[in-house]
Amino acid sequence: MENLSAGQKLDRAFDKLGQEHSLSFELDLDADAKTLKALDADAEPGEEIPDEVAELLTAGRLSVSMQSKKPLAESGDKDITGVAMKFSSPDGDLFEYRLVGKYTYFRADVDGFEKMTGMPMPPADELSKSAGAFKKLLQGEWVKVATKDLEDTRDEMGAGQGPEGGKPSAEPTLDAKTQKDLMKALREVLAREVDLQTAGGKGDTEHVTATAPLRTLLTELVDEIRPLAKDLPPGAELPTDKDLKEAPNKKVTARFTLNNGALSEVSVDLAKLAQDAKVKKLALVLRVGKGEKATVPAGATEVTVDELMESFFGGTSGEVLGGEGFPEEA
């Protein structure tokens, strides 16, 4: 059997991910609401994290699944055949989004949001006719919009952010050389600053831990990336030296779980970054699996972007926000 170092095991695990044609990711916070409230103990009166939001963050879970015609490491936007995303609570899915074919589909569980956030929403049958498409969403129904219309609207809203007020480039992405340079810089910093150890396991499962001081790691990464800043997409600003000095320099540990050499879970222990000594369990967990095919939901109502904008900004916002609507400056 080949004797691999901890770093080599991680390299191979990530390479395997890139060869897959479909993947799913599930992200959640491994902590309880009481812990989040403790982290917010120094907040100004009236600015504390609400109980409902703390419950939502600790009980909620974000799931993403995608499929591609090519291995994901080689895929571009045109190769992706389906994407599905949902944010769930223990009682069910609060929001769902799917990209299938030429359409983008979405729905929301308004009753679930009310329960989790404590923010009341008006009954759909009490909204005026101007609510239109937004009324469908309040009723928990699927709505679909032509993806091209969404992209065109995004480009129109981005107009004026390009050089001399012109239209920005449609797809501000990294070219292949810059991607390779970034990956090289990342690997060099990780090899230099991160302590990698194999932590054993049972059967086909094994664990690799990566430990590093947070501020040192971030500073080294930014220093390596800074020469490449001119090649990054517009808006991708790097943190300043002042920002980095304010980051805590306590050690953070990430635990990688491998099954048959493939990455299945990453857990980042954040408890040591907390100032409150009572915080014992605080981790960000990412689970990786086989992606499920994104399917077209039955009974979706087709609407245009203009209909959505008109129904929300043309009066529905005032009904939803208790008659106040949005301030004119917005």
Coordinates of C-alpha atoms in Angstrom, one line a residue:
M1 CA 0.0 0.0 0.0
E2 CA 1.3 3.4 -0.9
N3 CA 2.3 5.4 2.2
L4 CA 1.0 9.0 1.7
S5 CA 1.6 12.1 3.8
A6 CA -1.4 14.0 5.2
G7 CA -0.9 16.7 2.6
Q8 CA -0.8 14.2 -0.3
K9 CA -4.0 12.6 1.0
L10 CA -5.7 16.0 0.9
D11 CA -4.4 16.8 -2.5
R12 CA -5.7 13.6 -3.9
A13 CA -9.1 14.0 -2.2
F14 CA -9.6 17.5 -3.8
D15 CA -8.4 16.2 -7.2
K16 CA -11.1 13.5 -7.0
L17 CA -13.8 16.2 -6.4
G18 CA -12.7 17.9 -9.5
Q19 CA -13.2 14.8 -11.6
E20 CA -16.8 14.4 -10.6
H21 CA -19.6 15.3 -12.9
S22 CA -22.0 16.1 -10.0
L23 CA -21.6 17.1 -6.4
S24 CA -23.6 18.3 -3.5
F25 CA -22.6 20.5 -0.6
E26 CA -24.4 20.9 2.7
L27 CA -23.3 23.7 5.1
D28 CA -24.5 24.2 8.7
L29 CA -23.3 25.7 11.9
D30 CA -22.6 23.2 14.7
A31 CA -23.6 25.3 17.7
D32 CA -26.7 26.2 19.7
A33 CA -28.6 29.5 19.9
K34 CA -27.3 30.1 23.4
T35 CA -23.7 30.0 22.1
L36 CA -24.5 32.6 19.4
K37 CA -26.2 34.8 22.0
A38 CA -23.1 34.6 24.2
L39 CA -20.9 35.7 21.3
D40 CA -23.1 38.8 21.0
A41 CA -23.0 39.7 24.7
D42 CA -21.0 42.9 24.1
A43 CA -23.5 44.3 21.5
E44 CA -25.0 47.7 22.1
P45 CA -28.6 47.7 23.6
G46 CA -31.1 47.0 20.9
E47 CA -28.5 45.6 18.5
E48 CA -28.3 42.1 20.0
I49 CA -28.9 39.2 17.7
P50 CA -32.7 38.3 18.0
D51 CA -33.6 35.0 19.5
E52 CA -35.4 33.9 16.3
V53 CA -32.3 34.7 14.2
A54 CA -30.0 32.8 16.5
E55 CA -32.3 29.8 16.2
L56 CA -32.5 30.2 12.4
L57 CA -28.7 30.3 12.1
T58 CA -28.1 27.3 14.3
A59 CA -31.0 25.2 13.1
G60 CA -30.9 26.1 9.4
R61 CA -29.0 24.3 6.7
L62 CA -27.9 25.3 3.3
S63 CA -27.7 22.7 0.5
V64 CA -26.4 23.0 -3.0
S65 CA -26.3 20.4 -5.8
M66 CA -24.9 20.8 -9.3
Q67 CA -24.4 18.7 -12.4
S68 CA -22.1 19.2 -15.4
K69 CA -21.5 17.6 -18.8
K70 CA -17.7 17.7 -18.1
P71 CA -15.7 17.0 -14.9
L72 CA -16.3 20.0 -12.6
A73 CA -12.7 21.0 -12.6
E74 CA -12.9 21.6 -16.4
S75 CA -16.5 23.0 -16.5
G76 CA -17.5 26.5 -17.5
D77 CA -21.0 28.1 -17.2
K78 CA -22.2 26.5 -20.4
D79 CA -21.3 23.0 -19.2
I80 CA -23.5 23.2 -16.1
T81 CA -26.8 21.3 -16.8
G82 CA -28.5 21.9 -13.5
V83 CA -28.2 23.6 -10.1
A84 CA -30.5 23.2 -7.0
M85 CA -30.2 25.2 -3.8
K86 CA -32.3 25.2 -0.7
F87 CA -32.2 26.6 2.8
S88 CA -33.9 24.3 5.3
S89 CA -35.1 24.3 9.0
P90 CA -35.9 21.3 11.1
D91 CA -39.5 21.7 10.0
G92 CA -38.9 21.8 6.2
D93 CA -37.4 23.8 3.3
L94 CA -37.8 27.5 3.8
F95 CA -36.5 28.6 0.3
E96 CA -35.7 26.6 -2.9
Y97 CA -34.0 27.6 -6.1
R98 CA -33.4 25.5 -9.2
L99 CA -31.7 26.2 -12.5
V100 CA -32.9 23.7 -15.1
G101 CA -32.7 24.3 -18.9
K102 CA -33.6 27.8 -19.9
Y103 CA -35.5 28.6 -16.7
T104 CA -34.8 29.6 -13.0
Y105 CA -37.4 28.3 -10.5
F106 CA -37.9 29.4 -6.9
R107 CA -40.4 29.1 -4.1
A108 CA -40.6 30.1 -0.4
D109 CA -42.3 28.7 2.7
V110 CA -43.6 32.0 4.1
D111 CA -45.2 30.3 7.1
G112 CA -41.9 28.7 8.0
F113 CA -40.1 32.0 7.7
E114 CA -42.6 33.6 10.0
K115 CA -42.1 30.9 12.6
M116 CA -38.3 31.0 12.4
T117 CA -37.8 34.8 12.3
G118 CA -40.8 36.1 14.1
M119 CA -41.5 38.5 11.2
P120 CA -45.2 38.4 10.3
M121 CA -46.2 38.5 6.6
P122 CA -49.6 39.4 5.3
P123 CA -51.9 36.6 4.2
A124 CA -51.8 36.2 0.4
D125 CA -55.5 36.6 0.1
E126 CA -55.4 40.0 1.7
L127 CA -52.9 41.5 -0.8
S128 CA -54.2 43.7 -3.7
K129 CA -54.2 42.6 -7.3
S130 CA -51.0 44.6 -7.8
A131 CA -49.2 41.9 -5.8
G132 CA -49.3 39.7 -8.9
A133 CA -46.3 37.3 -9.0
F134 CA -45.3 38.1 -5.5
K135 CA -48.7 36.8 -4.3
K136 CA -47.8 33.4 -5.8
L137 CA -44.6 33.4 -3.7
L138 CA -46.6 34.2 -0.5
Q139 CA -48.8 31.3 -1.3
G140 CA -45.8 29.0 -1.4
E141 CA -46.1 28.2 -5.2
W142 CA -43.3 27.7 -7.6
V143 CA -42.5 30.6 -9.9
K144 CA -40.2 30.4 -13.0
V145 CA -38.4 33.2 -14.9
A146 CA -36.4 32.9 -18.1
T147 CA -32.8 32.7 -17.0
K148 CA -31.7 34.9 -19.9
D149 CA -34.1 37.6 -18.7
L150 CA -32.5 37.5 -15.2
E151 CA -29.0 37.7 -16.8
D152 CA -30.0 40.7 -19.0
T153 CA -31.5 42.4 -16.0
R154 CA -28.3 41.8 -14.0
D155 CA -26.2 43.3 -16.9
E156 CA -28.5 46.3 -17.1
M157 CA -28.3 47.0 -13.4
G158 CA -24.5 46.6 -13.6
A159 CA -24.3 49.2 -16.4
G160 CA -22.4 52.2 -15.3
Q161 CA -20.0 50.2 -13.2
G162 CA -17.7 49.6 -16.1
P163 CA -15.0 51.9 -17.3
E164 CA -16.3 55.5 -17.9
G165 CA -19.8 54.4 -17.1
G166 CA -19.9 51.8 -19.8
K167 CA -21.2 48.3 -19.6
P168 CA -19.0 46.0 -17.5
S169 CA -17.7 42.7 -19.0
A170 CA -20.5 40.2 -19.0
E171 CA -18.5 37.4 -17.3
P172 CA -15.8 38.7 -14.9
T173 CA -14.1 35.4 -14.4
L174 CA -10.5 34.3 -13.8
D175 CA -8.5 33.1 -16.8
A176 CA -6.9 29.7 -16.7
K177 CA -3.4 31.1 -16.0
T178 CA -4.6 33.2 -13.0
Q179 CA -6.5 30.3 -11.6
K180 CA -3.3 28.2 -11.7
D181 CA -1.3 31.0 -10.2
L182 CA -3.8 31.3 -7.3
M183 CA -3.8 27.6 -6.7
K184 CA 0.0 27.6 -6.6
A185 CA 0.1 30.4 -4.1
L186 CA -2.5 28.7 -2.0
R187 CA -0.6 25.4 -1.9
E188 CA 2.7 27.2 -1.0
V189 CA 1.2 29.0 1.9
L190 CA -0.6 25.9 3.2
A191 CA 2.6 23.9 3.0
R192 CA 4.5 26.6 4.8
E193 CA 2.0 27.7 7.5
V194 CA -0.4 24.9 8.1
D195 CA 0.4 21.9 10.4
L196 CA -1.1 18.8 8.7
Q197 CA -1.6 15.6 10.7
T198 CA -3.3 12.3 10.0
A199 CA -5.7 11.6 12.8
G200 CA -6.6 8.0 12.2
G201 CA -10.1 6.6 11.6
K202 CA -12.0 3.3 11.2
G203 CA -12.2 1.1 8.2
D204 CA -12.3 3.1 5.0
T205 CA -12.6 6.4 6.9
E206 CA -9.7 8.5 8.0
H207 CA -9.2 12.0 9.2
V208 CA -6.7 14.8 8.4
T209 CA -6.4 17.9 10.6
A210 CA -5.0 21.2 9.5
T211 CA -4.0 23.7 12.2
A212 CA -2.8 27.3 11.7
P213 CA -2.9 30.7 13.4
L214 CA -5.7 32.6 11.7
R215 CA -4.1 36.0 11.3
T216 CA -0.7 34.6 10.1
L217 CA -2.5 32.4 7.6
L218 CA -4.6 35.2 6.2
T219 CA -1.7 37.6 6.0
E220 CA 0.5 35.1 4.2
L221 CA -2.3 34.2 1.7
V222 CA -3.0 37.9 0.9
D223 CA 0.7 38.6 0.5
E224 CA 0.9 35.8 -2.1
I225 CA -2.2 36.9 -3.9
R226 CA -1.5 40.6 -3.9
P227 CA 0.8 40.5 -7.0
L228 CA -2.2 38.9 -8.9
A229 CA -4.7 41.5 -7.8
K230 CA -4.7 43.2 -11.2
D231 CA -5.9 39.9 -12.8
L232 CA -8.8 39.4 -10.3
P233 CA -12.4 40.2 -11.3
P234 CA -13.7 43.7 -10.6
G235 CA -14.9 44.1 -7.1
A236 CA -12.6 41.4 -5.7
E237 CA -10.8 43.6 -3.2
L238 CA -8.2 42.2 -0.9
P239 CA -8.1 43.0 2.8
T240 CA -5.8 45.9 3.9
D241 CA -2.9 45.4 6.4
K242 CA -5.1 47.2 9.0
D243 CA -7.9 44.7 8.4
L244 CA -5.5 41.8 8.8
K245 CA -4.0 43.1 12.0
E246 CA -7.5 43.2 13.6
A247 CA -8.0 39.4 12.9
P248 CA -7.4 37.2 15.9
N249 CA -4.2 35.1 15.8
K250 CA -5.5 32.2 17.7
K251 CA -5.0 28.8 16.1
V252 CA -7.9 27.4 14.1
T253 CA -8.2 23.7 13.3
A254 CA -10.0 22.2 10.3
R255 CA -10.8 18.5 10.4
F256 CA -11.1 16.7 7.0
T257 CA -12.9 13.3 6.8
L258 CA -12.0 11.1 3.9
N259 CA -13.9 8.0 2.8
N260 CA -11.9 5.7 0.5
G261 CA -9.7 8.7 -0.2
A262 CA -12.6 11.0 -1.2
L263 CA -13.5 14.1 0.8
S264 CA -16.8 13.7 2.6
E265 CA -16.8 16.4 5.3
V266 CA -14.8 19.5 6.5
S267 CA -15.4 20.8 10.0
V268 CA -13.7 24.1 11.1
D269 CA -13.5 24.6 14.9
L270 CA -14.1 28.3 15.6
A271 CA -14.6 28.0 19.4
K272 CA -11.1 29.3 20.1
L273 CA -11.8 32.5 18.2
A274 CA -14.6 33.4 20.7
Q275 CA -13.8 35.9 23.4
D276 CA -16.3 34.3 25.7
A277 CA -14.7 31.5 27.7
K278 CA -18.1 29.8 28.0
V279 CA -18.2 29.0 24.3
K280 CA -17.1 25.4 24.0
K281 CA -18.7 24.2 20.8
L282 CA -18.7 26.4 17.6
A283 CA -17.9 24.9 14.3
L284 CA -18.7 25.4 10.6
V285 CA -19.4 22.1 8.9
L286 CA -19.4 21.3 5.2
R287 CA -20.6 17.9 4.0
V288 CA -19.8 16.7 0.4
G289 CA -21.7 14.1 -1.5
K290 CA -23.1 13.0 -4.8
G291 CA -25.2 15.6 -6.5
E292 CA -28.8 14.9 -7.3
K293 CA -30.3 15.8 -10.6
A294 CA -32.1 19.1 -10.6
T295 CA -35.7 18.5 -11.8
V296 CA -38.4 20.9 -13.1
P297 CA -41.0 21.4 -10.4
A298 CA -44.6 20.7 -11.4
G299 CA -47.1 23.6 -11.7
A300 CA -44.6 26.5 -11.8
T301 CA -46.1 29.8 -12.9
E302 CA -44.1 31.6 -15.5
V303 CA -43.6 35.3 -14.9
T304 CA -41.3 38.0 -16.2
V305 CA -38.7 40.0 -14.3
D306 CA -40.7 43.1 -15.0
E307 CA -43.8 41.5 -13.4
L308 CA -41.8 40.6 -10.3
M309 CA -40.3 44.0 -10.0
E310 CA -43.6 45.7 -10.6
S311 CA -45.5 43.6 -8.1
F312 CA -42.9 44.1 -5.3
F313 CA -41.8 47.7 -5.8
G314 CA -45.2 48.9 -7.2
G315 CA -47.1 48.5 -3.9
T316 CA -46.5 45.1 -2.5
S317 CA -43.6 46.2 -0.4
G318 CA -45.8 48.6 1.4
E319 CA -48.3 45.9 2.2
V320 CA -45.6 43.5 3.4
L321 CA -43.8 46.1 5.5
G322 CA -46.9 47.4 7.3
G323 CA -47.7 50.2 4.8
E324 CA -44.2 51.8 5.1
G325 CA -42.7 50.5 1.9
F326 CA -39.2 51.4 1.0
P327 CA -37.8 54.9 1.5
E328 CA -37.6 57.1 -1.6
E329 CA -33.8 57.2 -1.5
A330 CA -33.8 53.4 -2.2

